[in-house]
CSV table of C-alpha atoms in Angstrom, one decimal:
chain,number,residue,atom,x,y,z
A,1,MET,CA,-13.2,49.5,-31.3
A,2,ALA,CA,-16.8,48.7,-30.2
A,3,GLU,CA,-15.7,46.5,-27.3
A,4,GLN,CA,-13.4,49.2,-25.9
A,5,GLY,CA,-16.4,51.6,-26.3
A,6,THR,CA,-18.6,49.5,-24.0
A,7,ARG,CA,-15.9,49.7,-21.4
A,8,ARG,CA,-16.3,53.5,-20.9
A,9,GLY,CA,-17.6,54.6,-17.6
A,10,ARG,CA,-17.4,51.0,-16.2
A,11,PRO,CA,-15.1,50.4,-13.2
A,12,GLY,CA,-11.9,48.5,-13.9
A,13,TYR,CA,-11.6,45.0,-12.6
A,14,ASP,CA,-8.9,43.5,-10.6
A,15,LEU,CA,-8.5,39.7,-10.5
A,16,GLU,CA,-10.6,39.5,-7.4
A,17,SER,CA,-13.7,41.3,-8.7
A,18,LEU,CA,-13.3,39.5,-12.1
A,19,LEU,CA,-13.2,36.2,-10.3
A,20,ALA,CA,-16.3,37.0,-8.3
A,21,ILE,CA,-18.3,37.7,-11.4
A,22,ALA,CA,-17.0,34.6,-13.2
A,23,VAL,CA,-17.9,32.4,-10.3
A,24,LYS,CA,-21.4,33.8,-10.1
A,25,LEU,CA,-21.8,33.1,-13.9
A,26,PHE,CA,-20.4,29.6,-13.6
A,27,ASN,CA,-22.8,28.9,-10.7
A,28,GLU,CA,-25.8,30.2,-12.7
A,29,ARG,CA,-25.1,28.6,-16.0
A,30,GLY,CA,-22.6,25.8,-15.3
A,31,TYR,CA,-18.9,26.0,-15.9
A,32,ASP,CA,-19.1,24.1,-19.2
A,33,GLY,CA,-22.0,26.2,-20.3
A,34,THR,CA,-20.2,29.5,-19.8
A,35,SER,CA,-17.9,30.8,-22.6
A,36,MET,CA,-15.2,33.5,-22.2
A,37,GLU,CA,-17.3,35.4,-24.7
A,38,GLU,CA,-20.3,35.5,-22.4
A,39,LEU,CA,-18.0,36.4,-19.4
A,40,SER,CA,-16.6,39.3,-21.4
A,41,ARG,CA,-20.1,40.5,-22.2
A,42,LYS,CA,-21.1,40.2,-18.6
A,43,LEU,CA,-18.0,42.1,-17.5
A,44,GLY,CA,-18.4,44.7,-20.3
A,45,ILE,CA,-14.7,44.3,-21.2
A,46,THR,CA,-12.9,42.5,-24.1
A,47,LYS,CA,-11.7,39.0,-23.9
A,48,SER,CA,-8.1,40.2,-24.2
A,49,ALA,CA,-8.8,42.4,-21.1
A,50,ILE,CA,-9.8,39.2,-19.3
A,51,TYR,CA,-6.6,37.4,-20.5
A,52,HIS,CA,-4.6,40.3,-19.1
A,53,HIS,CA,-5.7,39.0,-15.7
A,54,VAL,CA,-5.9,35.3,-16.2
A,55,PRO,CA,-4.6,33.0,-19.0
A,56,SER,CA,-7.7,30.8,-19.4
A,57,LYS,CA,-11.2,29.8,-18.3
A,58,GLN,CA,-9.6,26.7,-16.6
A,59,GLU,CA,-7.4,29.0,-14.6
A,60,LEU,CA,-10.5,31.0,-13.4
A,61,LEU,CA,-12.0,27.6,-12.3
A,62,ARG,CA,-8.7,26.6,-10.6
A,63,LEU,CA,-8.5,29.9,-8.7
A,64,ALA,CA,-12.2,29.6,-7.6
A,65,VAL,CA,-12.2,26.0,-6.4
A,66,ASP,CA,-8.8,26.6,-4.7
A,67,ARG,CA,-10.4,29.4,-2.8
A,68,ALA,CA,-12.8,26.9,-1.3
A,69,LEU,CA,-10.3,24.1,-0.8
A,70,ASP,CA,-7.6,26.4,0.7
A,71,GLY,CA,-10.2,27.5,3.2
A,72,LEU,CA,-11.1,24.0,4.2
A,73,PHE,CA,-7.4,22.8,4.4
A,74,ALA,CA,-6.5,25.9,6.5
A,75,VAL,CA,-9.1,24.7,9.0
A,76,THR,CA,-7.3,21.4,9.3
A,77,GLU,CA,-4.1,23.3,10.2
A,78,GLU,CA,-5.6,25.3,13.0
A,79,PRO,CA,-4.3,24.3,16.5
A,80,ARG,CA,-7.8,23.1,17.7
A,81,SER,CA,-7.9,20.8,14.7
A,82,ARG,CA,-4.5,19.3,15.6
A,83,GLU,CA,-4.3,19.2,19.4
A,84,GLY,CA,-6.5,17.5,21.9
A,85,ARG,CA,-8.9,14.6,21.7
A,86,ALA,CA,-10.1,13.5,18.3
A,87,ILE,CA,-13.7,14.1,19.1
A,88,ASP,CA,-13.0,17.8,19.9
A,89,ARG,CA,-10.8,18.2,16.9
A,90,LEU,CA,-13.6,16.7,14.7
A,91,GLU,CA,-16.1,19.0,16.2
A,92,HIS,CA,-13.8,22.0,15.6
A,93,VAL,CA,-13.3,21.0,12.0
A,94,VAL,CA,-17.1,20.7,11.5
A,95,ARG,CA,-17.8,24.1,13.1
A,96,ARG,CA,-15.1,25.8,11.2
A,97,SER,CA,-16.0,24.1,7.9
A,98,VAL,CA,-19.5,25.6,8.3
A,99,ALA,CA,-17.8,29.0,8.7
A,100,VAL,CA,-15.7,28.6,5.6
A,101,LEU,CA,-18.7,27.5,3.6
A,102,VAL,CA,-20.6,30.6,4.6
A,103,GLU,CA,-17.7,33.0,4.1
A,104,ARG,CA,-16.8,31.5,0.7
A,105,LEU,CA,-20.3,30.5,-0.4
A,106,PRO,CA,-20.0,31.0,-4.2
A,107,PHE,CA,-16.6,29.3,-4.3
A,108,VAL,CA,-17.8,26.3,-2.2
A,109,THR,CA,-20.9,26.1,-4.3
A,110,LEU,CA,-18.8,25.9,-7.5
A,111,LEU,CA,-16.5,23.3,-5.9
A,112,LEU,CA,-19.4,21.1,-4.9
A,113,ARG,CA,-20.7,21.0,-8.5
A,114,VAL,CA,-17.3,20.0,-10.0
A,115,ARG,CA,-17.7,16.6,-11.8
A,116,GLY,CA,-14.2,15.8,-13.0
A,117,ASN,CA,-14.4,16.7,-16.7
A,118,THR,CA,-11.1,18.5,-16.8
A,119,LYS,CA,-7.7,18.3,-15.3
A,120,VAL,CA,-8.5,21.2,-12.9
A,121,GLU,CA,-11.7,19.5,-11.9
A,122,ARG,CA,-10.0,16.2,-11.3
A,123,ALA,CA,-7.4,17.9,-9.1
A,124,ALA,CA,-10.1,19.6,-7.1
A,125,LEU,CA,-11.9,16.3,-6.6
A,126,ALA,CA,-8.6,14.7,-5.5
A,127,ARG,CA,-8.2,17.5,-2.9
A,128,ARG,CA,-11.8,17.0,-1.7
A,129,ARG,CA,-11.1,13.3,-1.2
A,130,GLU,CA,-8.0,14.2,0.8
A,131,PHE,CA,-10.1,16.4,3.0
A,132,ASP,CA,-12.8,13.8,3.4
A,133,GLN,CA,-10.1,11.3,4.4
A,134,LEU,CA,-8.8,13.6,7.1
A,135,VAL,CA,-12.3,13.9,8.5
A,136,THR,CA,-12.8,10.1,8.3
A,137,ASP,CA,-9.6,9.6,10.1
A,138,LEU,CA,-10.7,11.9,12.9
A,139,VAL,CA,-14.0,9.9,13.1
A,140,LYS,CA,-12.1,6.7,13.4
A,141,GLN,CA,-9.8,8.0,16.0
A,142,ALA,CA,-12.7,9.5,18.1
A,143,ALA,CA,-14.4,6.1,17.9
A,144,ALA,CA,-11.2,4.3,18.9
A,145,ASP,CA,-10.9,6.7,21.9
A,146,GLY,CA,-14.4,5.7,23.0
A,147,ASP,CA,-15.8,9.2,22.5
A,148,LEU,CA,-17.8,8.6,19.3
A,149,ARG,CA,-20.4,5.9,18.7
A,150,THR,CA,-19.1,2.9,16.9
A,151,ASP,CA,-22.4,1.6,15.4
A,152,ILE,CA,-22.0,3.7,12.3
A,153,ASP,CA,-19.3,3.1,9.7
A,154,PRO,CA,-16.8,6.0,10.0
A,155,ALA,CA,-16.9,6.7,6.2
A,156,VAL,CA,-20.7,6.9,6.3
A,157,THR,CA,-20.5,9.2,9.4
A,158,SER,CA,-18.1,11.4,7.6
A,159,ARG,CA,-20.3,11.5,4.4
A,160,LEU,CA,-23.5,12.3,6.4
A,161,LEU,CA,-21.7,15.0,8.4
A,162,PHE,CA,-20.5,16.7,5.3
A,163,GLY,CA,-23.7,16.0,3.4
A,164,MET,CA,-25.5,18.0,6.1
A,165,ILE,CA,-22.8,20.8,6.1
A,166,ASN,CA,-22.7,21.1,2.3
A,167,SER,CA,-26.5,21.1,2.0
A,168,VAL,CA,-26.3,24.6,3.5
A,169,ILE,CA,-25.3,26.0,0.1
A,170,GLU,CA,-28.8,25.2,-1.1
A,171,TRP,CA,-30.6,27.5,1.3
A,172,TYR,CA,-28.3,29.7,3.3
A,173,ARG,CA,-28.2,33.3,2.4
A,174,PRO,CA,-25.8,35.6,4.3
A,175,ARG,CA,-28.3,38.4,4.8
A,176,GLY,CA,-31.3,37.7,7.0
A,177,GLY,CA,-32.0,34.6,8.9
A,178,ILE,CA,-29.6,32.6,11.0
A,179,THR,CA,-26.1,34.0,11.7
A,180,PRO,CA,-23.0,32.0,10.7
A,181,ASP,CA,-22.2,31.3,14.3
A,182,ALA,CA,-25.7,30.1,15.1
A,183,LEU,CA,-25.6,27.9,12.0
A,184,ALA,CA,-22.3,26.4,13.2
A,185,ASP,CA,-23.8,25.8,16.6
A,186,ALA,CA,-26.9,24.1,15.0
A,187,VAL,CA,-24.9,21.8,12.9
A,188,SER,CA,-22.5,20.9,15.7
A,189,THR,CA,-25.3,20.3,18.2
A,190,LEU,CA,-27.4,18.2,15.9
A,191,ALA,CA,-24.5,16.1,14.8
A,192,PHE,CA,-22.8,15.6,18.2
A,193,ALA,CA,-25.5,15.8,20.8
A,194,GLY,CA,-28.5,14.7,18.6
A,195,LEU,CA,-32.0,16.2,18.5
A,196,ARG,CA,-33.7,14.0,21.0
A,197,VAL,CA,-34.0,15.2,24.6
A,198,ASP,CA,-33.8,12.2,26.9
B,1,MET,CA,-37.2,4.0,-42.9
B,2,ALA,CA,-33.8,4.2,-41.3
B,3,GLU,CA,-35.3,4.9,-37.8
B,4,GLN,CA,-37.4,1.8,-38.1
B,5,GLY,CA,-34.3,-0.1,-39.2
B,6,THR,CA,-32.4,0.7,-36.0
B,7,ARG,CA,-35.4,-0.6,-34.1
B,8,ARG,CA,-35.0,-4.2,-35.3
B,9,GLY,CA,-33.9,-6.6,-32.6
B,10,ARG,CA,-34.4,-4.0,-29.8
B,11,PRO,CA,-36.9,-4.7,-27.1
B,12,GLY,CA,-40.1,-2.7,-27.1
B,13,TYR,CA,-40.5,-0.2,-24.4
B,14,ASP,CA,-43.4,0.3,-22.0
B,15,LEU,CA,-43.9,3.6,-20.3
B,16,GLU,CA,-41.9,2.4,-17.2
B,17,SER,CA,-38.8,1.4,-19.1
B,18,LEU,CA,-38.9,4.4,-21.3
B,19,LEU,CA,-39.2,6.6,-18.2
B,20,ALA,CA,-36.3,4.9,-16.6
B,21,ILE,CA,-34.0,5.7,-19.5
B,22,ALA,CA,-35.3,9.2,-19.9
B,23,VAL,CA,-34.6,9.9,-16.2
B,24,LYS,CA,-31.1,8.5,-16.5
B,25,LEU,CA,-30.5,10.8,-19.5
B,26,PHE,CA,-32.0,13.8,-17.7
B,27,ASN,CA,-29.7,13.2,-14.7
B,28,GLU,CA,-26.6,12.8,-16.9
B,29,ARG,CA,-27.2,15.8,-19.1
B,30,GLY,CA,-29.7,18.0,-17.3
B,31,TYR,CA,-33.4,18.1,-18.2
B,32,ASP,CA,-33.0,21.4,-20.2
B,33,GLY,CA,-30.0,19.9,-22.0
B,34,THR,CA,-31.7,16.8,-23.2
B,35,SER,CA,-33.9,16.9,-26.4
B,36,MET,CA,-36.5,14.4,-27.4
B,37,GLU,CA,-34.3,13.8,-30.4
B,38,GLU,CA,-31.4,12.6,-28.2
B,39,LEU,CA,-33.8,10.6,-26.1
B,40,SER,CA,-35.1,8.9,-29.3
B,41,ARG,CA,-31.5,8.1,-30.4
B,42,LYS,CA,-30.7,6.7,-26.9
B,43,LEU,CA,-33.9,4.5,-27.0
B,44,GLY,CA,-33.3,3.5,-30.6
B,45,ILE,CA,-36.9,4.4,-31.5
B,46,THR,CA,-38.6,7.2,-33.4
B,47,LYS,CA,-39.8,10.4,-31.7
B,48,SER,CA,-43.4,9.4,-32.7
B,49,ALA,CA,-42.9,6.1,-30.9
B,50,ILE,CA,-42.1,8.0,-27.8
B,51,TYR,CA,-45.1,10.2,-28.3
B,52,HIS,CA,-47.2,7.0,-28.4
B,53,HIS,CA,-46.3,6.6,-24.7
B,54,VAL,CA,-46.2,10.2,-23.5
B,55,PRO,CA,-47.3,13.5,-25.0
B,56,SER,CA,-44.2,15.6,-24.2
B,57,LYS,CA,-40.9,15.9,-22.5
B,58,GLN,CA,-42.5,17.9,-19.7
B,59,GLU,CA,-44.9,15.0,-19.1
B,60,LEU,CA,-41.9,12.7,-18.7
B,61,LEU,CA,-40.5,15.1,-16.2
B,62,ARG,CA,-43.8,15.3,-14.3
B,63,LEU,CA,-44.1,11.5,-14.2
B,64,ALA,CA,-40.5,11.3,-12.9
B,65,VAL,CA,-40.7,13.9,-10.2
B,66,ASP,CA,-44.1,12.7,-9.1
B,67,ARG,CA,-42.6,9.2,-8.6
B,68,ALA,CA,-40.3,10.8,-6.0
B,69,LEU,CA,-42.8,13.1,-4.5
B,70,ASP,CA,-45.6,10.4,-4.3
B,71,GLY,CA,-43.1,8.2,-2.4
B,72,LEU,CA,-42.4,10.9,0.1
B,73,PHE,CA,-46.0,11.8,0.6
B,74,ALA,CA,-47.0,8.2,1.0
B,75,VAL,CA,-44.6,8.1,4.0
B,76,THR,CA,-46.4,10.9,5.7
B,77,GLU,CA,-49.7,8.9,5.3
B,78,GLU,CA,-48.3,5.8,7.1
B,79,PRO,CA,-49.8,5.1,10.5
B,80,ARG,CA,-46.5,5.6,12.3
B,81,SER,CA,-46.2,9.1,10.7
B,82,ARG,CA,-49.6,10.0,12.0
B,83,GLU,CA,-50.0,8.4,15.4
B,84,GLY,CA,-48.0,8.7,18.6
B,85,ARG,CA,-45.6,11.3,19.8
B,86,ALA,CA,-44.3,13.9,17.3
B,87,ILE,CA,-40.7,12.9,18.0
B,88,ASP,CA,-41.4,9.3,17.1
B,89,ARG,CA,-43.5,10.3,14.0
B,90,LEU,CA,-40.6,12.6,12.9
B,91,GLU,CA,-38.1,9.7,13.4
B,92,HIS,CA,-40.3,7.4,11.3
B,93,VAL,CA,-40.6,10.0,8.5
B,94,VAL,CA,-36.8,10.4,8.5
B,95,ARG,CA,-36.1,6.7,8.4
B,96,ARG,CA,-38.7,6.0,5.7
B,97,SER,CA,-37.6,9.0,3.6
B,98,VAL,CA,-34.2,7.5,3.4
B,99,ALA,CA,-35.8,4.3,2.2
B,100,VAL,CA,-37.8,6.1,-0.5
B,101,LEU,CA,-34.7,7.9,-1.6
B,102,VAL,CA,-32.8,4.7,-2.0
B,103,GLU,CA,-35.7,2.8,-3.7
B,104,ARG,CA,-36.3,5.7,-6.1
B,105,LEU,CA,-32.8,7.1,-6.3
B,106,PRO,CA,-32.9,8.3,-10.0
B,107,PHE,CA,-36.3,10.0,-9.5
B,108,VAL,CA,-35.3,11.7,-6.3
B,109,THR,CA,-32.0,12.8,-7.9
B,110,LEU,CA,-33.9,14.4,-10.7
B,111,LEU,CA,-36.4,16.0,-8.2
B,112,LEU,CA,-33.6,17.5,-6.2
B,113,ARG,CA,-32.1,19.2,-9.3
B,114,VAL,CA,-35.3,20.9,-10.3
B,115,ARG,CA,-34.9,24.6,-10.3
B,116,GLY,CA,-38.4,25.9,-11.3
B,117,ASN,CA,-37.9,26.9,-14.9
B,118,THR,CA,-41.2,25.4,-16.1
B,119,LYS,CA,-44.7,24.9,-14.8
B,120,VAL,CA,-44.0,21.2,-14.0
B,121,GLU,CA,-40.9,22.2,-12.1
B,122,ARG,CA,-42.6,24.9,-10.1
B,123,ALA,CA,-45.4,22.4,-9.2
B,124,ALA,CA,-42.7,20.0,-8.0
B,125,LEU,CA,-41.0,22.7,-5.9
B,126,ALA,CA,-44.4,23.6,-4.4
B,127,ARG,CA,-44.9,19.9,-3.3
B,128,ARG,CA,-41.4,19.8,-2.0
B,129,ARG,CA,-42.1,22.9,0.2
B,130,GLU,CA,-45.3,21.2,1.4
B,131,PHE,CA,-43.4,18.2,2.4
B,132,ASP,CA,-40.7,20.3,4.1
B,133,GLN,CA,-43.5,22.2,6.0
B,134,LEU,CA,-45.0,18.8,7.3
B,135,VAL,CA,-41.5,17.9,8.6
B,136,THR,CA,-41.0,21.4,10.1
B,137,ASP,CA,-44.4,21.1,11.9
B,138,LEU,CA,-43.4,17.7,13.3
B,139,VAL,CA,-40.1,19.3,14.6
B,140,LYS,CA,-42.1,22.1,16.2
B,141,GLN,CA,-44.6,19.8,17.8
B,142,ALA,CA,-41.8,17.5,19.1
B,143,ALA,CA,-40.0,20.6,20.6
B,144,ALA,CA,-43.3,21.7,22.2
B,145,ASP,CA,-43.7,18.2,23.7
B,146,GLY,CA,-40.3,18.6,25.3
B,147,ASP,CA,-38.9,15.7,23.3
B,148,LEU,CA,-36.7,17.6,20.9
B,149,ARG,CA,-34.2,20.3,21.7
B,150,THR,CA,-35.4,23.9,21.4
B,151,ASP,CA,-32.0,25.6,20.9
B,152,ILE,CA,-32.2,25.1,17.1
B,153,ASP,CA,-34.8,26.9,15.0
B,154,PRO,CA,-37.3,24.2,13.7
B,155,ALA,CA,-36.9,25.3,10.1
B,156,VAL,CA,-33.1,25.0,10.3
B,157,THR,CA,-33.4,21.6,12.0
B,158,SER,CA,-35.7,20.4,9.2
B,159,ARG,CA,-33.3,21.8,6.5
B,160,LEU,CA,-30.3,20.2,8.1
B,161,LEU,CA,-32.1,16.8,8.5
B,162,PHE,CA,-33.1,16.7,4.9
B,163,GLY,CA,-29.8,18.2,3.8
B,164,MET,CA,-28.2,15.1,5.4
B,165,ILE,CA,-30.8,12.7,3.9
B,166,ASN,CA,-30.7,14.2,0.4
B,167,SER,CA,-26.9,14.2,0.3
B,168,VAL,CA,-27.1,10.5,0.1
B,169,ILE,CA,-27.9,10.8,-3.7
B,170,GLU,CA,-24.3,12.0,-4.1
B,171,TRP,CA,-22.6,8.8,-3.0
B,172,TYR,CA,-25.1,6.0,-2.3
B,173,ARG,CA,-25.0,3.2,-4.8
B,174,PRO,CA,-27.5,0.3,-4.2
B,175,ARG,CA,-25.0,-2.4,-5.0
B,176,GLY,CA,-22.2,-2.9,-2.5
B,177,GLY,CA,-21.6,-0.9,0.6
B,178,ILE,CA,-24.1,-0.2,3.3
B,179,THR,CA,-27.7,-1.6,3.1
B,180,PRO,CA,-30.7,0.7,2.9
B,181,ASP,CA,-31.7,-0.4,6.4
B,182,ALA,CA,-28.3,0.3,7.9
B,183,LEU,CA,-28.3,3.7,6.1
B,184,ALA,CA,-31.6,4.6,7.6
B,185,ASP,CA,-30.3,3.5,11.0
B,186,ALA,CA,-27.2,5.6,10.6
B,187,VAL,CA,-29.1,8.8,9.6
B,188,SER,CA,-31.6,8.3,12.4
B,189,THR,CA,-29.0,7.6,15.0
B,190,LEU,CA,-26.8,10.5,14.0
B,191,ALA,CA,-29.7,12.9,13.9
B,192,PHE,CA,-31.6,11.9,17.0
B,193,ALA,CA,-29.0,10.5,19.4
B,194,GLY,CA,-25.9,12.3,18.1
B,195,LEU,CA,-22.4,11.0,17.5
B,196,ARG,CA,-20.8,11.8,20.8
B,197,VAL,CA,-20.7,9.2,23.5
B,198,ASP,CA,-21.1,10.8,27.0
């Protein structure tokens, strides 16, 4: 079989390496614009070899966006996200979200492009909204505590914060430039202390 | 002719209304994914009627992204962007950029999705870089004046600022919710004064 032939000399894939290549392709061409046929060509294995690892393209998408979402929700479970003053918990969530974004850059990039065309995408959007709500609740609580300014609507604050954080996918590249920790510091300092020196 | 037939009873288009519909379609389906054929169907006029207004799809793209870019560059020409301390000029540019984004939402949305596949797109990206450089220079000058914190790299500050501003296209809808002025206040306050109350 020709397809088996092209496989010779190529490394085998486990689910992890297969997923990494699929996500790269989805990010380059769009999820809708990428067929399992193209993925199999890119991998140099047959479609049935892909189906040995994963039952469908949707399942690849689900695994990928859950990788991003599980990372963000794990942040909300950390002790420093759950204990202490709301402002400090919020700042911790912001800093750690930057870290998750950098660690899982291709997965978060894919998540942020999801538009809700399929059941998997709608489930991902629902989990994103749940995360946003957790952040908005922290903003509200911090404002109620008197630790966070009250002249911006909490939902707008939350959107601007995550707008800034998520924009990092547009330009951040892990090699060269700012380290993940310095990036988390920059986001947190800009957002909580502001740029202006009084 | 059938195409002429479908035109009956429809309003005529001028370049402005044609451009608005083209940009809406480009934003929905992607510029590459939208053919002049589809645009003519959407408009209910023939392709040659479109070519009466504009010589090519590329020219529609150029007009659209220039609408966004001209708005941003006009901001940098305003007296308050050119006179006074760098920190205040930067804050003015930020506030007015939010206003341009809101006023020209579909055009800015299209601009921010441009990836450089064509000459028009590469020219747009070059102008975006030029605008970013103007902002980065203001950040540097404000830091040199002692008015802006020096613990964040100026290029990173500029990217985070415009990451926050540009993220507004993801959720802002002109009707209902926050007004453009309140949004500009929110962005400016968050960025320059920070969220934390000391």
